[in-house]
Tab-separated table of C-alpha atoms and ligand atoms in Angstrom:
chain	number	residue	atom	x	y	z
A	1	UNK	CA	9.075	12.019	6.363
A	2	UNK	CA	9.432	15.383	4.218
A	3	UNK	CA	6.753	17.591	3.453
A	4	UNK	CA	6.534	16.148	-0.257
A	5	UNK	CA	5.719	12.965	1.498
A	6	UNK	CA	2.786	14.553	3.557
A	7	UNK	CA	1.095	16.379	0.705
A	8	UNK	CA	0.840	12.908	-0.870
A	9	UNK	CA	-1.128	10.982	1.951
A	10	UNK	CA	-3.321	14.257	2.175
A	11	UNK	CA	-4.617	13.783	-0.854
A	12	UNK	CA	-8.071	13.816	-1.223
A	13	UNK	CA	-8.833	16.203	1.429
A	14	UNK	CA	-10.686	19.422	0.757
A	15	UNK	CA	-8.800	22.140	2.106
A	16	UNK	CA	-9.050	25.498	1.219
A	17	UNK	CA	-6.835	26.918	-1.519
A	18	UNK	CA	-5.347	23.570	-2.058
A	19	UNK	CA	-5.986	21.218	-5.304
A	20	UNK	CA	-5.846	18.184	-5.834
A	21	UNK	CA	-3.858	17.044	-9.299
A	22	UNK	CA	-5.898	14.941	-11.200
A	23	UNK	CA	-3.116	12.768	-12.314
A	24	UNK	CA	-0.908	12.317	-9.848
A	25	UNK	CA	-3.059	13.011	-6.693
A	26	UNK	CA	-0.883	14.819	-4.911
A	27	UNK	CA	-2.507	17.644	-2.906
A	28	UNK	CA	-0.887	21.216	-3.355
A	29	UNK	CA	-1.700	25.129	-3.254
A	30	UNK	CA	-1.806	26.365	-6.743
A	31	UNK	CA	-0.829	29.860	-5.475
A	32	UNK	CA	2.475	28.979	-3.685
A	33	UNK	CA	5.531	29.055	-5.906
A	34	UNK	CA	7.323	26.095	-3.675
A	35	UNK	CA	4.544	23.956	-3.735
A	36	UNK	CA	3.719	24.183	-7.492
A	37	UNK	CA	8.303	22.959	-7.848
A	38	UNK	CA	7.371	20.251	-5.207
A	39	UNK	CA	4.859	19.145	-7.666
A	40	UNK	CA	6.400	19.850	-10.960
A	41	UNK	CA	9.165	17.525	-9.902
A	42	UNK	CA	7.036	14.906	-8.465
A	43	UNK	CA	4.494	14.529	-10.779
A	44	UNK	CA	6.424	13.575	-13.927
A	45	UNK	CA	8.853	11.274	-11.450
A	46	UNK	CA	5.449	9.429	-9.954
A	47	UNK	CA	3.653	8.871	-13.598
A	48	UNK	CA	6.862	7.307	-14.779
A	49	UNK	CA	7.119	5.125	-12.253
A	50	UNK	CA	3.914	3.781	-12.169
A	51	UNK	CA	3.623	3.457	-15.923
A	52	UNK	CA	3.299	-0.061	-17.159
A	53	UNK	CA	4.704	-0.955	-20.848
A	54	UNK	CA	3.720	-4.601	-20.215
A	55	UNK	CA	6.564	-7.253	-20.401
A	56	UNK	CA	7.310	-10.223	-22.770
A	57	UNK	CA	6.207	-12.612	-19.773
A	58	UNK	CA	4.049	-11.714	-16.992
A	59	UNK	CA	2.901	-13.726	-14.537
A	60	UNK	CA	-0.616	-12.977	-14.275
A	61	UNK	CA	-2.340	-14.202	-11.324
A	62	UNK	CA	-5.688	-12.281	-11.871
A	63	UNK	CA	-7.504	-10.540	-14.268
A	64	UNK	CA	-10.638	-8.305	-13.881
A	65	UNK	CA	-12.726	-6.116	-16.155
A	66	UNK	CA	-10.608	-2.747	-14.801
A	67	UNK	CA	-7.379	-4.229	-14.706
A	68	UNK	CA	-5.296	-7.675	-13.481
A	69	UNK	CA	-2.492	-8.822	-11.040
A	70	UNK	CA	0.750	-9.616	-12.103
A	71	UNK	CA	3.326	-11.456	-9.375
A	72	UNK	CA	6.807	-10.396	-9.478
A	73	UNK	CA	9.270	-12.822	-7.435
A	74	UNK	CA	12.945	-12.195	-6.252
A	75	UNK	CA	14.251	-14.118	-9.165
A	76	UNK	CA	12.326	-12.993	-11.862
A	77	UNK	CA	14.506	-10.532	-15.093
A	78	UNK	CA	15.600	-7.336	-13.784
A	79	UNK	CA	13.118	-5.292	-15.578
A	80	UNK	CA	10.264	-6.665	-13.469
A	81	UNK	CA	12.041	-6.366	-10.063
A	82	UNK	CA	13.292	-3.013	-10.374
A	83	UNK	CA	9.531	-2.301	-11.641
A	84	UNK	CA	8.015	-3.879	-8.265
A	85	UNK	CA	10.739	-2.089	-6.153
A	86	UNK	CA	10.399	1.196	-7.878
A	87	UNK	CA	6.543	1.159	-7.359
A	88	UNK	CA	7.381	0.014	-3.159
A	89	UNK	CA	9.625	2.615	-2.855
A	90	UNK	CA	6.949	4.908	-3.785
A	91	UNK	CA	4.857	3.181	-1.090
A	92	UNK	CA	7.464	3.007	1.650
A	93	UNK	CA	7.236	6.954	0.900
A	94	UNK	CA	3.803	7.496	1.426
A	95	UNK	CA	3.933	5.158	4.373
A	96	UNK	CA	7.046	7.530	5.811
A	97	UNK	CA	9.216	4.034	5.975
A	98	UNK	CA	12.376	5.165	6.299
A	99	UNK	CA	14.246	1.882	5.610
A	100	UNK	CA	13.551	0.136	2.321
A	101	UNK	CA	14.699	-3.629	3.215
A	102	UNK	CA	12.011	-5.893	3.100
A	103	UNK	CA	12.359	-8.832	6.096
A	104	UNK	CA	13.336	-11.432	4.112
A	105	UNK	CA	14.085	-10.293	0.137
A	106	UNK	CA	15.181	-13.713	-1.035
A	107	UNK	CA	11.344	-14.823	-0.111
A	108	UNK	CA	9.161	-11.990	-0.445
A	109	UNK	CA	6.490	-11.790	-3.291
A	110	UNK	CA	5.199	-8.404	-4.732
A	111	UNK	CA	1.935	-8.436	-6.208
A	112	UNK	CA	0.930	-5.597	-8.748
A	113	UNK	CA	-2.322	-4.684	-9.886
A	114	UNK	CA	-2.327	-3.116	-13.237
A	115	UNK	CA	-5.404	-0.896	-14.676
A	116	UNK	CA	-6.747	-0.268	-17.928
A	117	UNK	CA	-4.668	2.853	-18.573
A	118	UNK	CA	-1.543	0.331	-17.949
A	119	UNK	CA	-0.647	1.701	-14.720
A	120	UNK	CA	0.477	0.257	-11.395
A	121	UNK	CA	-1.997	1.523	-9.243
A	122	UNK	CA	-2.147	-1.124	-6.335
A	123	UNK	CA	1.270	-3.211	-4.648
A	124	UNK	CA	0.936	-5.411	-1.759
A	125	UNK	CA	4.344	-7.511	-0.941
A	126	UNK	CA	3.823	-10.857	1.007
A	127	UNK	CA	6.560	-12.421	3.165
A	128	UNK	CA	6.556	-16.205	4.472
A	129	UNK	CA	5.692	-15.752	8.581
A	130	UNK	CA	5.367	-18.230	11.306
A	131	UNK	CA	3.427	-16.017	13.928
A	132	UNK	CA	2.276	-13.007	14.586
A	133	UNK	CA	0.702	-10.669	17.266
A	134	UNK	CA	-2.901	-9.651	16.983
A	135	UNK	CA	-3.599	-6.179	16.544
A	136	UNK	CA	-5.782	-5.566	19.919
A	137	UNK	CA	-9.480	-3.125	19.411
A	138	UNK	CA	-8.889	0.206	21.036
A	139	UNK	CA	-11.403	2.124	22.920
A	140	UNK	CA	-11.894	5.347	21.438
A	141	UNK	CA	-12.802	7.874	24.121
A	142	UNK	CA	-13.309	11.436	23.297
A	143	UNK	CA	-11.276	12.317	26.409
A	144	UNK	CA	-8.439	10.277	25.216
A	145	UNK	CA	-8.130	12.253	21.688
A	146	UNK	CA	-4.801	13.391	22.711
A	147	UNK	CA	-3.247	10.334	23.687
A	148	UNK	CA	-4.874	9.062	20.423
A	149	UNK	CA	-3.440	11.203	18.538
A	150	UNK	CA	-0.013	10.562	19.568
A	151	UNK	CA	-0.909	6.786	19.025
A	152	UNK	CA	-1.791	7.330	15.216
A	153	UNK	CA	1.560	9.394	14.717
A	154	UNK	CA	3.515	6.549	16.009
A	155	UNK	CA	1.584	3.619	15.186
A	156	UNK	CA	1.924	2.040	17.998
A	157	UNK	CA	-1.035	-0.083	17.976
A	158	UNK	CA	-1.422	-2.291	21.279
A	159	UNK	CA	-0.573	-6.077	20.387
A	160	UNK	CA	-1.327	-9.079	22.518
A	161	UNK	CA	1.418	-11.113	23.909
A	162	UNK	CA	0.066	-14.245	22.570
A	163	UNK	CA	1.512	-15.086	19.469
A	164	UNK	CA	-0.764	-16.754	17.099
A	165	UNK	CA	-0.270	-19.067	13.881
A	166	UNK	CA	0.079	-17.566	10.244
A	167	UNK	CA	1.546	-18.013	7.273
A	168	UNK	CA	1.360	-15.207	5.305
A	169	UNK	CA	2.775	-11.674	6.353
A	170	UNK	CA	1.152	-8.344	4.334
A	171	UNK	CA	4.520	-6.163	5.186
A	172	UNK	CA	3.345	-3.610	2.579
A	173	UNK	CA	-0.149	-2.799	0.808
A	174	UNK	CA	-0.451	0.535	-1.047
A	175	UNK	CA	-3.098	1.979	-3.576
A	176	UNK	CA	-2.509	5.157	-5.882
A	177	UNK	CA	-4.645	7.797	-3.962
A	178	UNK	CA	-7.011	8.621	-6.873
A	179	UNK	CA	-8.060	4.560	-7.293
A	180	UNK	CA	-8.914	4.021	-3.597
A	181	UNK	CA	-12.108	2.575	-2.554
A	182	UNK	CA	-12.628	0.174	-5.438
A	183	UNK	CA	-12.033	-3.103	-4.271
A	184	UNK	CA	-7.851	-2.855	-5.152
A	185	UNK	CA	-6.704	-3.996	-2.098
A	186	UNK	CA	-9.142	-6.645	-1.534
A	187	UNK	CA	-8.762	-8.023	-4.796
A	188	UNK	CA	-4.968	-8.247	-4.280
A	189	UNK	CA	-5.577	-9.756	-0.389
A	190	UNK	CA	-7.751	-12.150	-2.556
A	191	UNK	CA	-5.301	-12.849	-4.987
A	192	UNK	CA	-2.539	-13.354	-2.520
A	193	UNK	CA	-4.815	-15.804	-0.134
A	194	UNK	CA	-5.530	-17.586	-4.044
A	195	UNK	CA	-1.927	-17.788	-4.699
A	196	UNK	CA	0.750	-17.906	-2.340
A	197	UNK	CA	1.122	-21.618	-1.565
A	198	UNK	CA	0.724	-23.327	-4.396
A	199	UNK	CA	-2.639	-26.095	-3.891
A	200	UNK	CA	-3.708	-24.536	-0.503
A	201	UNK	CA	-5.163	-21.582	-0.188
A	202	UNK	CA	-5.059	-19.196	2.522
A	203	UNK	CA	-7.795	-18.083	4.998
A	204	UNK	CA	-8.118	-14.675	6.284
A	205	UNK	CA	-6.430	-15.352	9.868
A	206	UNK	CA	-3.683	-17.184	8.211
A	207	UNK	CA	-2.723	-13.263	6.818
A	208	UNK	CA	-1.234	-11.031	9.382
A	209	UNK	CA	-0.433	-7.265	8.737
A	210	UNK	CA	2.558	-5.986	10.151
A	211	UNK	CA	2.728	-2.508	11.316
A	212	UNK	CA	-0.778	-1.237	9.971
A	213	UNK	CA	-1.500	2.424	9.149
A	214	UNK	CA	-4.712	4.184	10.276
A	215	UNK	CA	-6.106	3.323	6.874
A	216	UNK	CA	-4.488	-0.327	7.106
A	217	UNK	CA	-6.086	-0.486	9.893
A	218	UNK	CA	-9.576	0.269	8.703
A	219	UNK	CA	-8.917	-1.633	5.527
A	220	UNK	CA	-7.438	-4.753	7.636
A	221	UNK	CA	-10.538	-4.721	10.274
A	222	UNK	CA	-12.914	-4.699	7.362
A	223	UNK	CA	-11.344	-6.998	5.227
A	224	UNK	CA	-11.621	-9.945	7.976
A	225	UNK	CA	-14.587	-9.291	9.253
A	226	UNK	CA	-15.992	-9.956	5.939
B	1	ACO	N1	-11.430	4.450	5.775
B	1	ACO	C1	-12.441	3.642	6.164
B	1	ACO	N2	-12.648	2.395	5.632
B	1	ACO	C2	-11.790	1.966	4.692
B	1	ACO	C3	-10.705	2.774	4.240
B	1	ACO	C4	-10.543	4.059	4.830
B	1	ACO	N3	-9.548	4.893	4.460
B	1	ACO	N4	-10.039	2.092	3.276
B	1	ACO	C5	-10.670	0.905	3.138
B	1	ACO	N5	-11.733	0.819	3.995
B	1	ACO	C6	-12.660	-0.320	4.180
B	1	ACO	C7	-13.999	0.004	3.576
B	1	ACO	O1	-14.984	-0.664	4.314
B	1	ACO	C8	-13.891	-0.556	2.182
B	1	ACO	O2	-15.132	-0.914	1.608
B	1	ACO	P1	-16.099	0.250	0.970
B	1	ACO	O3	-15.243	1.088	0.044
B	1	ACO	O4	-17.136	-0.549	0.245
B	1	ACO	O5	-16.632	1.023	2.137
B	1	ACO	C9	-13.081	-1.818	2.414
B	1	ACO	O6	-12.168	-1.472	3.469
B	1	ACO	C10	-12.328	-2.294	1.180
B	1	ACO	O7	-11.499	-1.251	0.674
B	1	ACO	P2	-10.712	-1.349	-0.718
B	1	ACO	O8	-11.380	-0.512	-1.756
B	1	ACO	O9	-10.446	-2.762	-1.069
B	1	ACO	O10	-9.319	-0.638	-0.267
B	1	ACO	P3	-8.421	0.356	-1.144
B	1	ACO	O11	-8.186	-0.240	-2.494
B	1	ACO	O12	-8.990	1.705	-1.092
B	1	ACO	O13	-7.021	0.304	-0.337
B	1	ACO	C11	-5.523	0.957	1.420
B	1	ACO	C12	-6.937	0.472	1.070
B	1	ACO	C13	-4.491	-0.008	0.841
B	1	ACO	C14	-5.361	0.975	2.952
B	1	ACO	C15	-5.347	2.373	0.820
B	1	ACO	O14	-6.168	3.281	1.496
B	1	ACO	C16	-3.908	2.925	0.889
B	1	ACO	O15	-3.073	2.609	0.029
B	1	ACO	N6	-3.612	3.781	1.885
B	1	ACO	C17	-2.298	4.422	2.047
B	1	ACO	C18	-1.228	3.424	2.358
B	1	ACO	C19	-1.550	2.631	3.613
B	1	ACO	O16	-1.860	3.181	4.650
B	1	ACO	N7	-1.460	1.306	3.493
B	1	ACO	C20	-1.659	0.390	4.606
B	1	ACO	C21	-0.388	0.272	5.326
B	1	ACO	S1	-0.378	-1.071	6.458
B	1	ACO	C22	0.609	-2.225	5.734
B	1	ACO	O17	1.157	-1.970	4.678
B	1	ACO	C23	0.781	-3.552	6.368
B	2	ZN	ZN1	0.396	16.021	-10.658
C-alpha cells in the first residue's frame, strides 16, 4: 500500500495543515509540492473513473430519489465490465488489496450504485459461497491497545472454527469517501439480499463478509443487528 493509497482512506480526518479536496476526497497538505503532484495526478484519474455516461442497457436493480443500482455480470458488453472493474480496482486500492482476482470471476456479480451527478459512488461485488466463518466480538481492553493495534493493521479478526451456512459472499463493498454515511452500503446489501437468487431472497445471515476492514466491520455489525 503506497502513500497515495493512505491519503485516500484518511480522508475525512481533520488534521492540521491538511485539506480535504472537495471532489475527489483525497486528503493532502496544500503546502507540500509532492503532495499537491500526488493529487494532481490522482484526482483527474479518480473522477474519470467514477464518471457514469449511462449505457444503452442497464440493468437496474434499484432506484432511489439520490441515485439507483445497476448490476453488472461477467458476461455482460465490455463497456460495463471494464466500468465495474475499473471502479473495484479503485476499491481494492483503498482497501490496500494487493491482488485484483476476485474468487470466482466467472460467478461474481458487481453491483453499482449510481448518484444524481452520474457517478459511481458505491460497488459491492457478491460471490456464490457455501460457508463461512463467523467473525468472533473482540474485547476491547485499554491495556490491550497495542496488540489491537497490530490486529487492525493486519486484519486479522478472530474467526470461529465452526463453519456456518451461507449463500452469499460480500468479497468487496466500497463507498466514495465524500458519500459515506448515507445509507449506500445498506441500500446495496439490500439490493443484493433483493436480488441475487432470482425468487428467494436472502436474509442477513445468509450474507457473509470476507476479510472485513475496521469500517466493514462497524458497517457489517450494524447492518445485522438491524
Ligand atoms: N464507523 C462507525 N459506524 C459505521 C461506519 C463507521 N465508519 N460506517 C458505517 N457505520 C454504521 C453506522 O451505524 C451507520 O448508520 P448511521 O450512519 O445512521 O450511524 C450504518 O453502519 C450504515 O452505514 P451506511 O451509510 O450504509 O454505510 P456507508 O455507505 O457509509 O458505507 C463502508 C460503509 C462501505 C464500510 C464505507 O465506510 C467504506 O467504503 N469504507 C472504506 C472501504 C471499506 O473499508 N470497506 C469495507 C471492506 S470489508 C469488505 O469489503 C468485505
Ligand atoms: Zn481532488
Amino acid at each position: 500500500q503506497n502513500d497515495d493509497d493512505q491519503l485516500v482512506i484518511d480522508a475525512g480526518q481533520k488534521q492540521f495543515g491538511a485539506t480535504t479536496c472537495n471532489s475527489c476526497g483525497m486528503l493532502y497538505s496544500a503546502d507540500s509540492p509532492e503532495d499537491n503532484f500526488q493529487h494532481t495526478q490522482f484526482h483527474q484519474r479518480f473522477l474519470d473513473t467514477i464518471r457514469f455516461v449511462g449505457w444503452k442497457k442497464e440493468r437496474v436493480v434499484a432506484e432511489f430519489w439520490d441515485g439507483k443500482i445497476i448490476l453488472v455480470l461477467p458476461e455482460d458488453p465490455k463497456y460495463a465490465t471494464k466500468k465495474a472493474e475499473d471502479v473495484r480496482r479503485i476499491a481494492d486500492s483503498e482497501l490496500g488489496f494487493q491482488q485484483v482476482n476476485l474468487s470466482s470471476p466467472s460467478a461474481a456479480k458487481t453491483y453499482l450504485f449510481i448518484n444524481s451527478d452520474k457517478m459511481v459512488v458505491g460497488c459491492l461485488v457478491a460471490e456464490p459461497i457455501r460457508q463461512a466463518f463467523r467473525v468472533l466480538e473482540q474485547q476491547v481492553k485499554p491495556k490491550d491497545m497495542m496488540k489491537e493495534d497490530f490486529m487492525e493493521h493486519h486484519r486479522a479478526w478472530c474467526c470461529s472454527t465452526m463453519p456456518e451456512k451461507a449463500i452469499c459472499g460480500v468479497s468487496r463493498i466500497w463507498v466514495f469517501s465524500l458519500m459515506r454515511r448515507k445509507g449506500i452500503a445498506t441500500r446495496l446489501l439490500d439490493t443484493v439480499r433483493g436480488s441475487f437468487m432470482y425468487g428467494s431472497p436472502l436474509t442477513k445471515a445468509e450474507i457473509a463478509f470476507s476479510d472485513p476492514t475496521p469500517d466493514g466491520k462497524l458497517f457489517a455489525t450494524k447492518y445485522c443487528s438491524t
